[in-house]
Short mmCIF file of C-alpha atoms and ligand atoms in Angstrom, two decimals:
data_model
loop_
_atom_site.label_atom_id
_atom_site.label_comp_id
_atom_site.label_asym_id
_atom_site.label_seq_id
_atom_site.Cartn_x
_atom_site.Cartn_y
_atom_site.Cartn_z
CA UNK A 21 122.15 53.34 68.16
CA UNK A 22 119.55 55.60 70.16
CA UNK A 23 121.60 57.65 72.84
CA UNK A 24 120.73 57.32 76.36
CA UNK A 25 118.88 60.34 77.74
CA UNK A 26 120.20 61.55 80.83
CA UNK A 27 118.97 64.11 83.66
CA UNK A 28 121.70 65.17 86.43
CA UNK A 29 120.63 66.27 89.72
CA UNK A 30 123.57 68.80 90.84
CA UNK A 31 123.80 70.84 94.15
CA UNK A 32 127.10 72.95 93.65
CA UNK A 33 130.57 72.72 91.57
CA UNK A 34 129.17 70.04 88.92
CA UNK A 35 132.49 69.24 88.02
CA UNK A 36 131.34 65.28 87.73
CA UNK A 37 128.43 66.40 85.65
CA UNK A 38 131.04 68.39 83.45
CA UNK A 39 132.96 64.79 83.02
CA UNK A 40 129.69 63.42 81.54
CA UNK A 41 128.75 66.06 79.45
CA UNK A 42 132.71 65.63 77.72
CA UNK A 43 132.70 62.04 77.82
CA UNK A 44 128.81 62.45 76.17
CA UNK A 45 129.84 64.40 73.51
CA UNK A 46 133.15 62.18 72.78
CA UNK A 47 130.76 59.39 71.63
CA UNK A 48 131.53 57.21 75.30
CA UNK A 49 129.03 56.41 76.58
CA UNK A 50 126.53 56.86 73.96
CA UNK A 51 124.79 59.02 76.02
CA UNK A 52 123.77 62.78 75.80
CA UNK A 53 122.64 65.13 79.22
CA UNK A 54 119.30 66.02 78.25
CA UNK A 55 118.65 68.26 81.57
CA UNK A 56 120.46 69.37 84.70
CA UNK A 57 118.17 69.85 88.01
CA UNK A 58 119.61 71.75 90.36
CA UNK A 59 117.98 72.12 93.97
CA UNK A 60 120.17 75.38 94.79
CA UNK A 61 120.04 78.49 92.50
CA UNK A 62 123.50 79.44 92.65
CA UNK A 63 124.69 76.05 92.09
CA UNK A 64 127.86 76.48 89.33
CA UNK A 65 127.28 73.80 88.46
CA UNK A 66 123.62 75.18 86.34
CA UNK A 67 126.17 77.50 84.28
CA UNK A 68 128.28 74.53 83.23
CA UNK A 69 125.22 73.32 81.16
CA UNK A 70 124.37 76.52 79.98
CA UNK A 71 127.33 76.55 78.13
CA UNK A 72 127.13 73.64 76.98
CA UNK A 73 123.79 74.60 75.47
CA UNK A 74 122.08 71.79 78.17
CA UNK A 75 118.81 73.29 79.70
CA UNK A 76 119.79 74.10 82.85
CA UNK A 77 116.45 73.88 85.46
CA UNK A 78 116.20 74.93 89.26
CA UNK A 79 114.03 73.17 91.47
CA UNK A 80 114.80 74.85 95.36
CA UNK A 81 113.29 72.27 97.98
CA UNK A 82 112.88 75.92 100.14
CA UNK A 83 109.93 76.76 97.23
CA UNK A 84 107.80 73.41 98.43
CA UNK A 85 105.87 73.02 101.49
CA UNK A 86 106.72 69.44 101.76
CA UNK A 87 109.07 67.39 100.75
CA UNK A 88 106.41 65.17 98.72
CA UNK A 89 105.50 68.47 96.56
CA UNK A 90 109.21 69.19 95.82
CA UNK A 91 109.97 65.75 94.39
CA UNK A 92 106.21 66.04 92.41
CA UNK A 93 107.95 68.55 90.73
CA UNK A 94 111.57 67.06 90.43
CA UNK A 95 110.13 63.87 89.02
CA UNK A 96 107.66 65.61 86.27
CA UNK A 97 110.55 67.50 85.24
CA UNK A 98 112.85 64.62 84.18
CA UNK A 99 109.63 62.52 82.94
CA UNK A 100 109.00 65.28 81.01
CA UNK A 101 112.84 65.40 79.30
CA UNK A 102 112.21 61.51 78.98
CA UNK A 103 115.36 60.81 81.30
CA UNK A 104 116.21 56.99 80.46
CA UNK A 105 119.10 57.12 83.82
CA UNK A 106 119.15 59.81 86.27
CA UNK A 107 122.30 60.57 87.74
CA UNK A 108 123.18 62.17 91.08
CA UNK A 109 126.20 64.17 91.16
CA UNK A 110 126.80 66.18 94.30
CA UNK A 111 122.76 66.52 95.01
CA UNK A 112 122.71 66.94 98.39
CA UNK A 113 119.24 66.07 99.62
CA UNK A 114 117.85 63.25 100.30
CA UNK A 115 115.22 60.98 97.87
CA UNK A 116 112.09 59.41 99.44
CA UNK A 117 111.06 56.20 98.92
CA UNK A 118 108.44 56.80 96.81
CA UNK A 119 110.44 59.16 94.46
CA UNK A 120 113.25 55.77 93.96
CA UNK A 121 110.63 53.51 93.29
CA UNK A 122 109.47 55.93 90.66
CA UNK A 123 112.89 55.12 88.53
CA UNK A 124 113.40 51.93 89.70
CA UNK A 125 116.76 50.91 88.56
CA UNK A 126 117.49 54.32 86.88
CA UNK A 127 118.98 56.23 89.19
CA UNK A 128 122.86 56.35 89.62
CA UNK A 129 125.25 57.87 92.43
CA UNK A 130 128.55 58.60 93.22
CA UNK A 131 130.03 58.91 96.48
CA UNK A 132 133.49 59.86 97.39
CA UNK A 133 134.31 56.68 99.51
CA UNK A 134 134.79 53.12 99.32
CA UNK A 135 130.63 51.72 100.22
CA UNK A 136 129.82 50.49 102.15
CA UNK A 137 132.02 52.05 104.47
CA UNK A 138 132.31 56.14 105.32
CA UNK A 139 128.57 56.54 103.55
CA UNK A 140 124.98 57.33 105.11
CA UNK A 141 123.39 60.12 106.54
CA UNK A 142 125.77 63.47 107.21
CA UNK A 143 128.69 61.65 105.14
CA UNK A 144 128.85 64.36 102.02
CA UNK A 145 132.02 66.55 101.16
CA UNK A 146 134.49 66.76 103.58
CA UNK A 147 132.83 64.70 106.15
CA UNK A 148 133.49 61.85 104.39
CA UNK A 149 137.48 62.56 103.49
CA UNK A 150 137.44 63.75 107.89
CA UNK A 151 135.98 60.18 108.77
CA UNK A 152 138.16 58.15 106.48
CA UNK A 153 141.29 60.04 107.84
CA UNK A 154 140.35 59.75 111.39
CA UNK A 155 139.45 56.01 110.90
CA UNK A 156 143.29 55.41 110.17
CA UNK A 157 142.54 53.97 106.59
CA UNK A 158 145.08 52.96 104.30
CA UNK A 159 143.07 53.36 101.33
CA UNK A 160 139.60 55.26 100.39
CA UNK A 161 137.91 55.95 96.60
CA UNK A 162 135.32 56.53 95.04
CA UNK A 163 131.85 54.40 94.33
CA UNK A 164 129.24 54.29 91.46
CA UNK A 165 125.52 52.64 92.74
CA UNK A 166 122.17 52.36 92.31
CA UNK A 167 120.42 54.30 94.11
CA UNK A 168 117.74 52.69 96.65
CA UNK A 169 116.28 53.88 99.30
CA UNK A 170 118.90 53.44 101.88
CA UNK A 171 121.45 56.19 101.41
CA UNK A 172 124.42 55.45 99.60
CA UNK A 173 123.47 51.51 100.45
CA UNK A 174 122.56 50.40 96.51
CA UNK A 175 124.11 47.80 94.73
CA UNK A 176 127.57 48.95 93.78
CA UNK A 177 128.21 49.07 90.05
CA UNK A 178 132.37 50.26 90.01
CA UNK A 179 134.82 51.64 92.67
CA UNK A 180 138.45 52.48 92.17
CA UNK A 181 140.76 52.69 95.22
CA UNK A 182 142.90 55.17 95.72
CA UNK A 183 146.31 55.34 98.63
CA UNK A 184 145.39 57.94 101.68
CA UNK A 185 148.93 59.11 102.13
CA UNK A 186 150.43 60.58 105.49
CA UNK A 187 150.41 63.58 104.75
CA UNK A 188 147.03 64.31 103.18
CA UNK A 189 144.89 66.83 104.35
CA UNK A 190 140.69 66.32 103.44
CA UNK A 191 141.56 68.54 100.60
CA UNK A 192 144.18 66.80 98.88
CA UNK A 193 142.42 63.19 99.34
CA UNK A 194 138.94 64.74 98.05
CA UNK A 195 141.34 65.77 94.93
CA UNK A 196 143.12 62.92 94.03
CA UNK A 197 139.27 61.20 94.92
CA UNK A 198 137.84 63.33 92.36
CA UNK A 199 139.97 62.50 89.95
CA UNK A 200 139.00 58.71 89.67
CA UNK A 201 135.63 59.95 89.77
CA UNK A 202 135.38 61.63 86.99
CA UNK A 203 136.81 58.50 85.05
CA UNK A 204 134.82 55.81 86.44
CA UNK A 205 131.10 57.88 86.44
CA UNK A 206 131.17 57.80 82.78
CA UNK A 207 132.26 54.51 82.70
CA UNK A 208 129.11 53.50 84.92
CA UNK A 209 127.09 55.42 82.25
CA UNK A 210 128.60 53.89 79.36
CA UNK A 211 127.86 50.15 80.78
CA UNK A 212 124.31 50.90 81.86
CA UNK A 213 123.68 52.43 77.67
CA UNK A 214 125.07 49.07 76.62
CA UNK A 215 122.50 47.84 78.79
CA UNK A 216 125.22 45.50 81.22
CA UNK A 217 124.01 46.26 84.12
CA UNK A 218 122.06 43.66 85.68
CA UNK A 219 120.47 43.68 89.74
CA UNK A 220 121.08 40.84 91.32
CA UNK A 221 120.13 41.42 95.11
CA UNK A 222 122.34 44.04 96.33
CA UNK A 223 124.96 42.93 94.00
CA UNK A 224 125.22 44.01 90.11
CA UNK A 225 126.80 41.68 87.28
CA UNK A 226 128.76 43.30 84.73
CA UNK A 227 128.06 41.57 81.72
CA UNK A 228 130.62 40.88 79.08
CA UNK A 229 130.63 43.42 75.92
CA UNK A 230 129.28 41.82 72.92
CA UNK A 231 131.48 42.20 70.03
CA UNK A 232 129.88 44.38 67.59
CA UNK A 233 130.16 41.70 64.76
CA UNK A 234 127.76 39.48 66.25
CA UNK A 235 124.99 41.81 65.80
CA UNK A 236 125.64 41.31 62.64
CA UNK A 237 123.43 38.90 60.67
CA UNK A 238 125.18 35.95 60.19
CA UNK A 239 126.51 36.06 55.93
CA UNK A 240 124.50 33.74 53.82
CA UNK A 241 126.73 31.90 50.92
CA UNK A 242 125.23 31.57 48.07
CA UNK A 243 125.07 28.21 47.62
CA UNK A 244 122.84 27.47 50.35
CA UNK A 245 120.51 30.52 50.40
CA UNK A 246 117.03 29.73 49.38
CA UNK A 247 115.08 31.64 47.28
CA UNK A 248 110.59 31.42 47.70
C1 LIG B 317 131.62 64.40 94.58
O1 LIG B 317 132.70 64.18 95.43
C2 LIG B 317 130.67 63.23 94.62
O2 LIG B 317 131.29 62.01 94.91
C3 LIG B 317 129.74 63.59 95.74
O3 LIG B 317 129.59 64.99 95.66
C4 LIG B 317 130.75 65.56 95.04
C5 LIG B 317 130.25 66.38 93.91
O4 LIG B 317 131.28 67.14 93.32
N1 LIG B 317 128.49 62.87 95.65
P1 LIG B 317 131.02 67.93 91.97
O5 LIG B 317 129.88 68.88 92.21
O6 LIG B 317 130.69 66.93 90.92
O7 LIG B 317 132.30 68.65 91.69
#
């Protein structure tokens, strides 16, 4: 089976990019990171692929005069890796319109909340964890989606739930978030390379897996196969 070609779009720790690039080279999903884009220099998240031998490519928003010329540039750059799914992990700026429309369907993110609540403008990092504790929530999570052009408002393709406990701080909820998160991202992955995924409004149906004997050709007995 051809692998899935991915580009990730990091701003910082890339530790959800590092739990695609191990569940990539385990064989789930068959998927491999072809290139990581990373609008910030320092990001650590550029030195993760390095050593992982991933070509590792900064694109700083700061360098552009608009916003249009930076995402020129961000969008030739994964054409030109032949990214089948782009995936946002911790890229913290915003895509136009015109740069979703460009990989319509193809571009995944995760968000440390339950969508559609606690997401939107401002709601990255610790924000989020802040407005979920504040809210007096029971539970929070984490969310896979498509990405469209309302942030963080795309059809939903897997959450998991998680408890918000009493006494949890931002910092212990964001950890036990990011732990689901770096199951259920590659799990997102691994259902869009078995091509599962399918957009139904702002809803997405799962479809079942197909049991790998049916692709099969059916056996022919000898009896009944005919010869020219
Ligand atoms: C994660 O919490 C993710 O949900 C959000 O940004 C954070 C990125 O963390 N979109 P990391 O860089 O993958 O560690």
């Amino acid at each position: 089976m051809r692998r899935l070609r991915l580009g990730v779009l990091v701003s910082g720790a890339g530790t959800n990019l590092q739990a695609l690039i191990d569940a990539c080279r385990s064989g789930e999903p068959a998927a491999e990171v072809v290139v990581v884009v990373s609008n910030v220099p320092g990001a650590f998240a550029l030195e993760r692929a390095r050593r992982d031998d991933i070509q590792a490519v900064v694109v700083n928003h700061r360098d552009f005069p608009t916003k249009a010329a930076f995402e020129a540039v961000l969008q030739e750059t994964l054409e030109s890796f032949r990214v089948g799914l782009v995936c946002l992990a911790g890229f913290l700026r915003i895509l136009s319109p015109e740069f979703v429309r460009a990989f319509d369907g193809r571009i995944m993110n995760i968000h440390p909340a339950l969508l559609p609540s606690f997401g939107g403008k401002g709601m990255y990092g610790e924000h989020v964890h802040r407005a979920v504790m504040a809210s007096g929530a029971r539970v929070s999570g984490c969310t896979v989606h498509f990405v469209t052009e309302v942030p963080d408002g795309g059809p939903i393709i897997l959450q998991t739930a998680v408890p918000v406990r009493d006494d949890d701080t931002p910092v212990t909820l964001a950890a036990r978030i990011r732990r689901e998160e770096h199951r259920l991202y590659p799990m997102a992955v691994r259902l869009f390379a078995e091509d599962r995924l399918r957009i139904e409004g702002n809803r997405v149906r799962i479809l079942p897996q197909i049991p790998p004997s049916s692709h099969a050709p059916a056996p022919v007995h000898p009896a009944t196969a005919r010869t020219k």
